[in-house]
XYZ file of C-alpha atoms in Angstrom:
786
model
C -9.533 -6.730 -22.475
C -7.519 -8.697 -19.902
C -7.454 -6.144 -17.096
C -5.236 -5.673 -14.083
C -1.976 -7.643 -14.110
C -0.212 -6.015 -11.158
C -1.193 -3.740 -8.296
C 1.443 -2.415 -5.920
C 0.026 -0.597 -2.892
C 1.135 -0.290 0.727
C -0.978 -0.829 3.812
C -2.087 2.326 5.597
C -0.182 3.194 8.750
C -2.851 2.280 11.269
C -2.976 -0.698 13.695
C -6.414 -1.851 12.476
C -5.931 -1.378 8.739
C -5.614 -5.068 7.742
C -7.497 -8.327 8.314
C -7.165 -11.948 7.136
C -10.301 -13.920 6.253
C -11.037 -17.611 6.938
C -10.977 -18.118 3.162
C -7.358 -16.868 2.900
C -7.932 -13.360 1.580
C -6.338 -10.268 3.091
C -8.039 -6.895 2.992
C -6.110 -3.768 3.880
C -6.642 -0.040 3.777
C -4.642 1.593 1.001
C -4.964 5.380 0.935
C -8.731 6.027 0.507
C -9.477 2.529 -0.778
C -9.504 -1.082 0.368
C -7.181 -3.532 -1.396
C -7.806 -7.280 -1.697
C -4.761 -9.565 -1.598
C -4.585 -13.326 -2.233
C -1.521 -14.978 -0.680
C -0.174 -18.065 -2.382
C -0.884 -21.410 -0.750
C 2.731 -21.765 0.406
C 2.916 -18.090 1.507
C 5.786 -17.505 -0.895
C 4.243 -14.790 -2.969
C 0.748 -13.612 -3.678
C -0.768 -10.656 -5.429
C -3.119 -7.797 -4.761
C -5.939 -8.616 -7.130
C -8.260 -5.620 -6.792
C -8.971 -2.420 -4.922
C -12.285 -0.857 -4.018
C -12.896 2.822 -3.364
C -15.856 4.634 -1.884
C -14.410 6.603 1.015
C -13.298 10.190 0.485
C -10.657 10.042 3.215
C -7.907 7.667 4.319
C -9.131 4.252 5.484
C -8.158 3.699 9.133
C -9.669 0.280 9.833
C -11.064 -2.762 8.036
C -12.565 -6.000 9.346
C -14.110 -9.123 7.850
C -17.591 -9.662 9.265
C -17.574 -12.461 11.839
C -19.667 -15.503 10.857
C -19.645 -14.385 7.210
C -17.175 -15.063 4.394
C -18.260 -12.492 1.814
C -18.637 -9.231 3.739
C -16.324 -6.721 5.348
C -16.586 -3.299 6.952
C -14.322 -0.268 6.679
C -13.958 2.978 8.613
C -12.312 6.157 7.438
C -11.127 9.656 8.160
C -14.230 10.775 6.220
C -16.291 9.894 9.377
C -18.208 7.047 7.699
C -18.473 3.290 8.166
C -19.214 1.185 5.085
C -20.430 -2.377 4.700
C -19.075 -4.118 1.597
C -20.619 -7.250 0.066
C -19.335 -9.511 -2.670
C -21.510 -9.128 -5.751
C -21.662 -10.865 -9.110
C -18.244 -11.987 -10.222
C -15.415 -13.248 -8.095
C -13.591 -10.773 -5.855
C -15.901 -7.901 -6.727
C -17.110 -6.002 -3.655
C -19.504 -3.084 -3.579
C -20.836 -0.884 -0.792
C -24.088 -2.248 0.592
C -24.715 0.575 3.066
C -22.847 3.656 4.262
C -23.314 4.592 7.917
C -22.974 8.241 8.909
C -23.115 9.761 12.358
C -19.603 10.166 13.719
C -18.319 13.729 13.927
C -14.659 12.820 13.462
C -12.460 10.058 12.024
C -13.394 6.417 12.633
C -10.446 4.632 14.257
C -11.690 1.118 15.045
C -14.583 -1.207 14.249
C -15.884 -4.757 14.350
C -18.918 -6.560 12.938
C -20.708 -9.806 13.690
C -23.534 -11.488 11.833
C -26.211 -12.793 14.170
C -28.084 -14.671 11.438
C -28.750 -14.346 7.709
C -30.754 -11.158 8.208
C -29.315 -9.408 11.263
C -25.924 -7.767 11.606
C -24.217 -5.722 14.315
C -21.475 -3.195 13.565
C -19.551 -1.307 16.249
C -17.347 1.679 15.500
C -15.319 4.106 17.584
C -14.178 7.562 16.642
C -12.013 10.433 17.763
C -15.282 12.215 18.582
C -15.122 10.172 21.841
C -18.145 8.034 20.990
C -18.757 4.366 20.402
C -21.609 3.656 17.995
C -23.390 0.329 17.614
C -25.347 -0.082 14.385
C -28.075 -2.719 14.069
C -28.909 -3.791 10.526
C -31.679 -6.026 9.234
C -31.460 -7.073 5.581
C -28.769 -4.400 5.136
C -31.102 -1.662 6.357
C -30.311 0.364 9.465
C -32.809 -0.365 12.244
C -31.049 1.168 15.233
C -27.990 3.256 16.069
C -26.860 3.491 19.664
C -24.252 6.043 20.721
C -22.153 5.508 23.866
C -19.987 8.342 25.135
C -16.420 7.828 26.317
C -16.249 11.298 27.804
C -13.018 12.925 26.696
C -11.402 9.615 25.776
C -11.342 7.119 22.914
C -11.893 3.428 22.338
C -8.863 2.204 20.386
C -10.057 -1.320 19.637
C -13.355 -3.209 19.556
C -14.212 -6.906 19.533
C -17.569 -8.724 19.343
C -18.358 -12.192 20.688
C -21.180 -14.080 22.370
C -21.431 -14.700 26.090
C -20.682 -18.317 27.126
C -23.683 -20.653 26.742
C -25.838 -17.743 25.532
C -26.457 -16.058 22.201
C -26.168 -12.646 23.835
C -23.726 -10.368 21.974
C -20.807 -9.061 24.011
C -18.635 -6.120 22.971
C -15.185 -5.415 24.449
C -13.534 -2.017 24.025
C -9.996 -0.988 24.974
C -9.713 2.671 25.866
C -7.250 5.409 26.709
C -8.664 5.469 30.255
C -6.644 2.265 30.939
C -9.807 0.107 31.239
C -11.193 -2.726 29.132
C -14.917 -1.978 28.878
C -17.574 -4.672 28.349
C -21.023 -4.068 26.924
C -23.787 -6.709 26.731
C -26.987 -6.472 24.729
C -29.987 -6.092 27.025
C -33.453 -5.432 25.639
C -32.130 -4.356 22.253
C -29.585 -1.889 23.707
C -25.980 -2.420 24.772
C -25.323 -1.789 28.456
C -21.941 -1.399 30.123
C -21.647 -4.388 32.458
C -17.994 -4.268 33.481
C -14.729 -2.395 33.113
C -11.445 -4.084 33.934
C -8.483 -2.177 35.401
C -4.884 -3.317 35.306
C -3.082 -1.685 32.402
C -0.979 1.397 33.116
C -1.161 3.020 29.684
C -3.497 3.234 26.691
C -5.023 -0.092 25.679
C -4.320 -0.575 21.980
C -5.705 -4.024 21.210
C -8.425 -6.422 22.361
C -9.368 -9.876 21.062
C -11.704 -12.623 22.293
C -11.843 -16.358 21.673
C -14.099 -19.159 22.933
C -12.572 -22.286 24.396
C -14.613 -25.065 26.021
C -17.331 -23.233 27.980
C -15.615 -19.935 28.673
C -14.098 -16.939 26.884
C -10.499 -15.769 26.890
C -9.944 -12.042 26.427
C -6.515 -10.690 25.509
C -5.661 -7.016 25.855
C -2.425 -5.196 25.006
C -1.191 -1.782 25.947
C 1.427 0.874 25.549
C 2.670 -0.243 28.968
C 4.324 -3.145 26.999
C 2.229 -5.796 28.818
C -0.409 -8.236 27.585
C -3.170 -9.352 29.926
C -5.307 -12.455 29.495
C -8.675 -12.594 31.228
C -11.063 -15.514 31.669
C -14.813 -14.872 31.377
C -16.926 -17.765 32.626
C -20.516 -18.434 33.663
C -20.931 -18.791 37.427
C -23.733 -20.045 39.622
C -25.893 -17.790 41.758
C -24.120 -19.133 44.872
C -20.683 -18.260 43.460
C -22.024 -14.869 42.467
C -23.222 -14.169 45.991
C -19.991 -15.447 47.566
C -17.904 -13.230 45.286
C -19.476 -10.223 46.983
C -18.147 -11.279 50.389
C -14.940 -10.055 51.955
C -12.205 -12.470 53.070
C -13.479 -12.399 56.660
C -17.008 -13.255 55.535
C -16.085 -16.347 53.502
C -17.534 -19.693 54.657
C -15.065 -21.979 56.394
C -15.123 -24.476 53.522
C -14.163 -21.867 50.887
C -10.554 -21.217 49.837
C -9.250 -17.727 49.204
C -9.015 -17.074 45.462
C -8.321 -14.210 43.086
C -10.967 -11.524 43.094
C -13.554 -11.936 40.375
C -15.208 -9.125 38.471
C -18.811 -10.301 38.249
C -21.836 -9.079 36.347
C -25.367 -10.199 35.519
C -27.346 -10.214 32.296
C -31.050 -10.882 31.897
C -32.436 -13.019 29.077
C -36.155 -13.870 28.876
C -36.569 -12.560 32.437
C -33.971 -15.024 33.727
C -30.728 -13.879 35.347
C -27.355 -15.251 34.240
C -24.194 -14.539 36.185
C -20.665 -14.253 34.812
C -17.272 -13.681 36.356
C -14.048 -12.317 34.890
C -10.702 -13.206 36.441
C -7.152 -12.331 35.479
C -5.579 -15.409 33.926
C -2.060 -14.156 33.172
C 0.151 -11.144 32.507
C 2.574 -11.612 29.601
C 5.831 -9.704 29.259
C 8.296 -10.065 26.385
C 8.052 -6.852 24.385
C 10.219 -3.811 25.018
C 7.978 -1.195 23.439
C 4.310 -0.407 22.901
C 2.218 -3.458 22.051
C -0.240 -2.461 19.333
C -2.099 -5.661 18.491
C -3.083 -9.104 19.805
C -4.789 -11.878 17.830
C -5.960 -15.331 18.894
C -5.206 -18.342 16.733
C -8.250 -18.991 14.487
C -10.445 -21.857 15.752
C -10.277 -25.217 14.010
C -13.738 -26.349 12.950
C -14.313 -29.800 11.473
C -18.009 -30.424 11.052
C -19.550 -30.068 14.515
C -16.181 -30.305 16.261
C -14.909 -26.931 17.484
C -11.367 -26.613 18.828
C -9.701 -23.392 19.908
C -5.878 -23.649 20.066
C -4.545 -21.809 23.110
C -2.213 -19.660 21.050
C -1.917 -15.871 20.950
C -0.004 -13.547 18.604
C 1.211 -10.063 19.568
C 3.025 -7.306 17.690
C 4.964 -4.351 19.008
C 6.855 -1.248 18.069
C 9.999 -3.083 19.189
C 9.900 -4.699 15.696
C 8.913 -8.145 16.954
C 5.949 -10.495 16.870
C 5.629 -13.055 19.643
C 3.576 -16.247 19.533
C 2.405 -17.308 22.986
C 1.313 -20.875 23.760
C -0.318 -22.257 26.865
C 1.751 -24.977 28.509
C -0.753 -27.232 30.285
C 1.964 -29.095 32.199
C 3.123 -26.040 34.092
C -0.089 -24.012 33.629
C 1.835 -21.080 32.150
C 1.744 -18.986 28.978
C 5.104 -19.307 27.215
C 6.575 -17.177 24.433
C 7.167 -20.030 22.005
C 8.218 -18.117 18.869
C 9.648 -14.625 18.396
C 10.154 -13.181 14.917
C 10.889 -9.704 13.627
C 13.320 -7.240 12.176
C 16.945 -7.048 13.191
C 18.619 -3.644 12.866
C 17.399 -0.885 10.591
C 16.148 2.539 11.579
C 12.433 2.096 10.905
C 9.729 1.932 13.591
C 8.202 -1.418 14.479
C 4.984 -3.279 13.758
C 1.424 -1.995 14.004
C -0.925 -4.922 13.442
C -0.513 -8.701 13.460
C -2.601 -11.435 11.831
C -2.805 -15.223 11.769
C -3.478 -17.122 8.557
C -6.716 -19.174 8.586
C -4.888 -22.343 9.662
C -2.368 -20.590 11.865
C 0.563 -21.766 9.714
C 1.596 -18.220 8.795
C 1.706 -14.909 10.621
C 1.728 -11.433 9.180
C 2.657 -8.007 10.502
C 2.288 -4.620 8.847
C 4.678 -1.840 9.681
C 5.060 1.921 9.849
C 6.086 2.178 6.187
C 3.102 0.182 4.964
C 5.113 -2.969 4.382
C 4.015 -6.538 5.075
C 6.261 -8.921 7.014
C 5.334 -12.580 6.653
C 6.592 -15.726 8.361
C 5.500 -19.217 7.394
C 5.754 -22.473 9.320
C 8.094 -25.093 7.926
C 6.625 -28.165 9.606
C 9.194 -30.520 8.119
C 12.041 -28.667 9.837
C 9.973 -27.465 12.824
C 10.845 -23.823 12.318
C 9.428 -20.545 11.070
C 10.928 -18.948 7.966
C 10.317 -15.715 6.100
C 7.761 -15.495 3.322
C 6.775 -12.466 1.303
C 3.797 -10.594 -0.087
C 3.363 -7.720 -2.464
C 3.796 -4.214 -1.044
C 4.206 -0.714 -2.369
C 4.768 2.988 -1.806
C 3.245 4.721 1.206
C 3.063 8.142 -0.458
C 1.812 9.583 -3.737
C 3.562 7.963 -6.722
C 4.412 10.868 -9.013
C 6.272 9.170 -11.861
C 7.023 5.829 -13.476
C 9.400 4.751 -16.242
C 9.985 1.464 -18.038
C 13.389 -0.040 -18.574
C 14.427 0.596 -22.211
C 13.556 -3.031 -23.054
C 10.406 -3.128 -20.926
C 11.847 -5.790 -18.632
C 11.043 -3.911 -15.430
C 9.424 -0.728 -14.170
C 10.769 2.142 -12.041
C 8.469 4.161 -9.762
C 9.220 7.395 -7.878
C 7.258 8.602 -4.886
C 6.966 11.301 -2.268
C 7.738 8.531 0.246
C 11.343 9.381 -0.763
C 12.065 6.117 -2.565
C 12.573 4.902 -6.116
C 11.497 1.276 -6.510
C 11.879 -1.347 -9.198
C 9.127 -3.811 -10.125
C 9.681 -6.932 -12.234
C 7.929 -10.246 -13.028
C 9.001 -13.161 -10.831
C 9.059 -16.484 -12.654
C 7.539 -18.860 -10.134
C 8.654 -22.505 -9.929
C 5.436 -23.464 -11.743
C 6.354 -21.145 -14.646
C 3.733 -18.483 -13.858
C 4.768 -14.824 -13.835
C 3.957 -12.755 -10.757
C 5.022 -9.112 -10.470
C 6.807 -7.951 -7.322
C 9.044 -5.161 -6.108
C 12.548 -6.617 -6.418
C 14.722 -3.578 -5.648
C 14.548 -0.318 -3.733
C 17.139 1.484 -5.801
C 17.001 4.832 -4.024
C 16.094 5.660 -0.430
C 16.390 9.418 -0.202
C 15.984 12.286 2.227
C 13.767 14.274 -0.154
C 10.483 13.474 -1.920
C 11.325 11.897 -5.291
C 9.313 13.584 -8.052
C 10.486 12.096 -11.362
C 12.390 9.191 -12.892
C 13.545 8.090 -16.360
C 15.547 5.138 -17.677
C 18.908 6.049 -19.240
C 20.088 2.615 -20.377
C 19.397 -1.021 -19.598
C 20.964 -0.704 -16.172
C 20.831 2.951 -15.201
C 18.248 5.610 -14.459
C 18.037 9.267 -13.544
C 15.824 10.745 -10.845
C 14.875 14.174 -9.569
C 13.593 15.140 -6.145
C 12.709 18.188 -4.069
C 16.309 19.344 -4.359
C 18.230 21.322 -6.984
C 20.289 18.485 -8.439
C 19.660 15.405 -10.569
C 21.093 12.026 -9.608
C 22.097 9.175 -11.929
C 22.211 5.580 -10.675
C 23.677 2.390 -12.096
C 22.762 -1.218 -11.276
C 25.218 -3.153 -9.089
C 26.405 -6.635 -9.976
C 24.281 -8.246 -7.257
C 21.134 -6.832 -8.861
C 21.981 -8.214 -12.308
C 22.642 -11.661 -10.879
C 19.427 -11.633 -8.874
C 17.457 -10.299 -11.850
C 18.432 -13.360 -13.849
C 17.532 -15.774 -11.057
C 14.250 -14.095 -10.090
C 12.877 -13.248 -13.525
C 14.467 -15.980 -15.624
C 16.239 -13.450 -17.870
C 19.482 -14.363 -19.618
C 21.957 -11.960 -18.002
C 25.142 -13.991 -18.363
C 26.741 -11.657 -20.905
C 25.639 -8.600 -18.934
C 27.209 -9.974 -15.757
C 30.472 -10.704 -17.571
C 30.574 -7.154 -18.878
C 29.816 -5.867 -15.392
C 32.416 -7.887 -13.497
C 34.143 -4.693 -12.357
C 30.907 -3.122 -11.136
C 30.243 -2.682 -7.409
C 28.427 -5.429 -5.511
C 25.878 -3.012 -4.095
C 25.479 0.304 -2.320
C 25.116 1.753 1.140
C 24.067 5.143 2.489
C 26.586 6.716 4.881
C 25.292 8.027 8.180
C 23.784 11.503 7.696
C 24.305 11.165 3.932
C 21.993 11.339 0.912
C 24.169 9.633 -1.727
C 24.242 5.889 -2.300
C 27.937 4.957 -2.140
C 29.245 1.977 -4.102
C 30.276 -1.104 -2.121
C 32.804 -3.419 -3.755
C 33.690 -5.446 -0.664
C 33.113 -5.672 3.080
C 36.096 -3.375 3.683
C 34.461 -0.598 1.654
C 31.696 -0.202 4.207
C 34.160 0.192 7.047
C 36.089 2.819 5.081
C 32.863 4.715 4.374
C 32.050 4.643 8.108
C 28.544 3.625 7.216
C 27.720 2.626 10.751
C 27.274 5.576 13.019
C 25.360 3.191 15.313
C 23.907 -0.299 15.290
C 20.647 0.872 13.721
C 22.092 1.679 10.283
C 21.502 -1.310 7.962
C 24.570 -3.020 6.516
C 24.685 -4.198 2.894
C 24.924 -7.941 2.347
C 25.165 -9.349 -1.181
C 22.245 -11.779 -0.944
C 21.696 -14.403 -3.639
C 17.971 -14.508 -4.335
C 15.853 -16.761 -6.529
C 12.565 -15.222 -5.378
C 11.469 -11.639 -4.601
C 13.274 -10.101 -1.629
C 11.672 -9.616 1.758
C 11.123 -6.148 3.163
C 14.349 -6.449 5.162
C 16.345 -7.293 2.018
C 14.700 -4.485 0.083
C 15.660 -1.911 2.661
C 19.332 -2.769 3.039
C 20.518 -4.996 0.182
C 19.000 -3.622 -3.047
C 20.252 -0.027 -3.218
C 21.930 1.122 -6.451
C 25.147 3.165 -6.322
C 24.950 6.764 -7.429
C 27.355 7.478 -10.292
C 26.704 11.115 -11.130
C 25.156 14.391 -9.966
C 23.936 17.104 -12.342
C 23.949 20.625 -10.896
C 22.483 23.820 -12.290
C 18.759 24.204 -11.622
C 17.812 27.011 -9.213
C 14.824 25.206 -7.679
C 13.442 21.716 -7.000
C 13.467 19.293 -9.942
C 10.000 18.595 -11.364
C 10.446 16.486 -14.498
C 13.133 14.584 -16.416
C 13.247 12.775 -19.764
C 15.872 10.744 -21.635
C 16.332 10.529 -25.393
C 15.621 7.143 -27.069
C 19.341 6.494 -27.611
C 20.105 7.267 -23.966
C 22.605 9.991 -24.805
C 20.641 13.047 -23.665
C 18.879 13.955 -20.436
C 16.349 16.789 -20.389
C 15.210 18.327 -17.104
C 13.167 21.191 -15.696
C 12.499 22.541 -12.207
C 9.729 24.339 -10.370
C 9.443 27.922 -11.567
C 7.434 31.107 -11.182
C 9.524 33.113 -13.651
C 10.630 32.511 -17.232
C 14.309 32.568 -16.271
C 13.758 29.659 -13.860
C 11.543 27.657 -16.251
C 14.412 26.917 -18.635
C 14.868 23.358 -19.891
C 18.352 21.942 -19.424
C 19.916 19.388 -21.755
C 22.706 17.182 -20.423
C 25.143 14.722 -21.913
C 24.192 11.476 -20.183
C 27.708 10.029 -20.235
C 29.774 12.997 -19.111
C 27.133 14.940 -17.179
C 28.034 18.110 -19.068
C 25.274 20.663 -19.647
C 24.757 21.056 -23.418
C 21.974 23.608 -23.650
C 19.642 25.803 -21.629
C 16.411 26.473 -23.524
C 13.913 29.119 -22.444
C 10.321 29.075 -23.667
C 7.916 28.899 -20.724
C 7.042 31.310 -17.925
C 5.976 28.760 -15.308
C 6.917 25.214 -14.256
C 7.381 22.720 -17.093
C 5.140 19.789 -16.119
C 6.368 17.157 -18.590
C 9.070 16.578 -21.207
C 8.883 13.967 -23.981
C 11.451 13.175 -26.680
C 10.100 12.068 -30.041
C 10.633 8.428 -31.003
C 13.410 9.409 -33.444
C 15.000 11.555 -30.752
C 15.325 14.659 -32.896
C 12.588 16.692 -31.183
C 11.707 17.512 -27.593
C 8.152 18.393 -26.524
C 7.442 20.358 -23.342
C 4.189 21.380 -21.663
C 3.783 23.814 -18.810
C 1.666 25.348 -16.092
C 1.540 28.467 -18.278
C -0.955 26.578 -20.547
C 1.426 26.403 -23.497
C 3.574 23.788 -25.225
C 6.895 24.057 -27.062
C 8.776 21.867 -29.528
C 12.574 21.978 -29.809
C 14.433 20.401 -32.723
C 18.006 19.250 -33.065
C 19.753 20.968 -35.965
C 22.195 18.480 -37.499
C 23.996 20.951 -39.708
C 26.763 23.036 -38.180
C 26.608 24.421 -35.633
C 24.737 21.413 -34.246
C 22.409 22.582 -31.481
C 18.851 22.471 -30.205
C 16.498 25.328 -31.010
C 12.827 26.026 -30.564
C 10.813 25.116 -33.645
C 7.253 25.863 -32.535
C 5.230 26.947 -29.525
C 1.873 28.261 -28.478
C 1.505 31.499 -26.573
C -1.257 33.433 -24.898
C -2.715 34.447 -28.266
C -3.059 31.010 -29.872
C -3.092 28.610 -26.902
C -6.183 26.395 -27.020
C -5.914 25.047 -23.486
C -7.449 27.319 -20.862
C -5.891 25.588 -17.838
C -2.579 23.975 -16.904
C -1.312 21.330 -19.358
C -0.410 18.293 -17.282
C 0.810 15.771 -19.833
C 1.850 15.124 -23.417
C 2.865 12.267 -25.736
C 4.065 11.642 -29.293
C 2.263 9.410 -31.764
C 4.468 6.408 -32.746
C 5.314 7.897 -36.176
C 6.083 11.359 -34.704
C 3.643 12.977 -37.135
C 1.341 14.095 -34.305
C 1.522 14.721 -30.587
C -1.109 14.917 -27.855
C -1.575 17.360 -24.979
C -3.846 16.847 -21.965
C -5.032 19.571 -19.607
C -6.950 20.415 -16.482
C -9.532 22.086 -18.747
C -10.764 18.517 -19.545
C -9.535 18.772 -23.135
C -7.184 16.516 -25.090
C -5.818 18.057 -28.298
C -3.971 16.346 -31.142
C -1.464 18.548 -32.986
C 0.193 18.071 -36.372
C 3.945 17.927 -35.813
C 4.905 19.602 -39.093
C 4.980 22.989 -40.777
C 2.736 25.318 -38.774
C 1.895 22.816 -35.992
C -1.866 23.280 -36.152
C -4.350 21.561 -33.841
C -6.535 18.887 -35.382
C -10.280 19.497 -35.157
C -12.668 17.778 -32.719
C -10.599 17.546 -29.542
C -11.659 15.153 -26.820
C -13.795 16.601 -24.021
C -13.485 14.449 -20.908
C -15.778 14.398 -17.886
C -12.910 15.313 -15.544
C -9.573 17.092 -15.736
C -7.107 15.015 -17.774
C -3.851 14.585 -15.851
C -1.965 11.904 -17.809
C -1.792 10.659 -21.387
C 0.211 8.213 -23.475
C -0.009 6.706 -26.964
C 0.598 3.046 -27.786
C 3.782 2.383 -29.813
C 1.768 0.415 -32.402
C -1.450 1.128 -34.281
C -4.698 -0.808 -34.061
C -6.541 -1.146 -37.413
C -4.780 1.962 -38.769
C -5.791 3.971 -35.714
C -3.654 5.336 -32.901
C -4.474 4.019 -29.414
C -4.555 6.756 -26.759
C -4.886 6.168 -23.008
C -5.842 9.028 -20.698
C -5.901 9.273 -16.898
C -8.341 11.556 -15.118
C -8.279 13.552 -11.922
C -10.847 11.181 -10.354
C -8.559 8.184 -11.006
C -10.380 6.688 -13.988
C -8.494 5.426 -17.034
C -9.980 5.467 -20.531
C -8.784 3.951 -23.792
C -9.579 5.619 -27.107
C -8.573 5.369 -30.738
C -7.839 8.317 -33.044
C -7.224 9.124 -36.679
C -7.827 12.177 -38.834
C -10.987 10.755 -40.336
C -12.944 9.671 -37.261
C -11.115 11.610 -34.528
C -11.502 10.256 -30.995
C -13.520 7.064 -30.608
C -13.991 5.507 -27.131
C -12.531 2.011 -26.935
C -12.880 0.957 -23.283
C -12.962 2.194 -19.685
C -11.317 0.158 -16.973
C -13.713 -1.363 -14.412
C -13.913 0.351 -11.020
C -11.829 -2.308 -9.256
C -8.929 -1.727 -11.694
C -9.060 2.082 -11.638
C -7.222 4.424 -9.335
C -9.330 6.401 -6.882
C -7.265 9.603 -6.868
C -5.505 11.639 -9.555
C -3.634 9.616 -12.177
C -0.103 11.029 -12.333
C 1.491 9.112 -15.204
C 0.748 6.504 -17.894
C 3.437 4.611 -19.783
C 3.113 1.847 -22.386
C 5.534 -1.041 -22.006
C 8.203 -0.813 -24.747
C 8.918 -3.818 -26.969
C 5.925 -5.721 -25.584
C 3.068 -4.114 -27.525
C 2.400 -6.603 -30.326
C -0.229 -9.057 -31.597
C -3.003 -6.949 -30.086
C -1.393 -6.950 -26.613
C -1.028 -3.445 -25.169
C 0.389 -3.542 -21.628
C 0.781 -0.198 -19.877
C 1.606 1.045 -16.375
C -0.023 3.800 -14.360
C 0.643 5.571 -11.066
C -1.442 7.849 -8.915
C -1.825 10.014 -5.852
C -3.611 7.013 -4.320
C -0.073 5.642 -3.679
C -0.419 2.708 -6.073
C 1.375 1.461 -9.178
C -0.634 -0.657 -11.612
C 0.108 -2.633 -14.751
C -2.827 -3.260 -17.058
C -2.756 -5.629 -20.014
C -5.238 -4.837 -22.782
C -5.934 -7.214 -25.656
C -7.466 -5.667 -28.771
C -9.313 -7.835 -31.278
């Protein structure tokens, strides 16, 4: 069993939900889990290699443990903080300890390892408390709670005081102060709070340079402040308490210093904090600041005086200290241009500082890499994903790429990028549909078209533009020359008019002006980009839409499921329903869009439709706990009619039937239900259920059957409500036999919504299949049977 080949998942929409380790691994909160991403060495690509789930609520913040390479901490809406440690096997993390005590969601945290045995973790919550957890050998030895009154601490940062091994904690709050706490006698004591900002402080970071600390803080007032914390003598400490009139004659007037004292081994040490600089370049809230990682070569420690900031104005700014003029200068500014999306939440430096990363409101990553040869910064890219539940997936008819539909109101296309070294790496290469309604279902019609349904009463059909076909060949290495010749009259791309929901075809620059696409400067304009690598987030949003070619009207309520016949000539659809008259299944001619039939059989919403492999039968399952089979009658008059069904008297499922699938020879079909049962039914004569159904440990929400047999047995894959995926084999002699269960790191952590085997790629024991889930991820798993 090979395991996970592709994981597409967005970063949670929180400023502290991602972190970059010194060993070049990125962790980020993804729904209720934590995903682990490995960027490529040149920052052109990378893949999410695993995800880990233990929280029961959305992950708000993650952080690698300082002074440790194999530990991280996470905080969640479920009120807990968890310490994760790498266990046996590469990239496999498990919870070492779960810390409980907060009364509300955890919003920020940090952790620092004091030595091999002792660890400090700080966490803040919307319960207006800051908690500091002391651990020895991964066992809790102390928990200190500090109240923030009616306010919150939005960011936390640990460090050590200059020239001492005394832990220092900085906290940025909504009271407009940066608070400092120093460890004294085993407890943390507030030693200073710095005023200056005029709005909530969103980010704090500390670095050590020479013999002092630099503290950076950012705020919703759009300013960044840099403070210098240095050790001072007792004389300087005493003088700092004097007024201007009391200063000795030999002392110059200087900026006021915020001084404090700590006691270590009964000896007093004095420190002063002064304002070093106020930085202004952003035009909106500044959510995050990060210092350049230190460069350590043996015993030589060097801290580059370089700071990165990110803002809701869609920019990241790199600040450098100019020693000649003693000023902080905004050396590099990168970001989005145009578009209607909000800006950046968090920002991160790569371990060597040669790349910088931002994550945005829609969970996307924005990467820039340094081109030292040309002395400039250029865009890179990482994997991303949906930021809402992914409700459906569908393979291209030849299995070349995968569609996914989500409640984030997009339909996306995933395909394997052929890297320059010949390796295949899956990425999102097109965002075919950006809608105004949650997209609930998708199905491939032909090689270059698909149909989707959303929380609206109509079905939309899309066709690939010429620019996509050309880019598909360059990115994936597919031979598309003949397809491009046949599509020479196709549009170049698509654009969404202002206040519109339909993707309009764009044949030339003039078309966009005629469509009056630009109601203002914030509406993205289509540009036919020639790509030989996966597109960046900016390209995905404005240059990869597919034109809409048809609308199918008729359903009285929101569309819930669609299916397409194997020959691509028929589309079947069903909508949400509470009455039999609304639960009818519609059949459409895919080419003309004409409604061919309206078939009634169920009393509640039809949850899934599946055509048989020969295309002569249609299987439906429903919330009413029944299934139906419709057959095409070839003799005149040619029409579809119901051939078999279960009803309340002979239905074996006692709860809603979520999913169904045909065996590859169409002699049997499978139904999966919330009652934890999976039944196999004979698809002939009286349509009886086979004995010995599968009883799962959880509700079964998705099922599919491999298109080929394994040792004369059918291979069945089921997805459960808890996110687990199981492989089984079945025949009439031995019934269900467990084959394998995916490891935790490859499983989903919320309800599996759909499973689909990859067509025309299941051979020689290779069984690749795709899954999607409420955990907002799309996964491709490759299983090898021997």
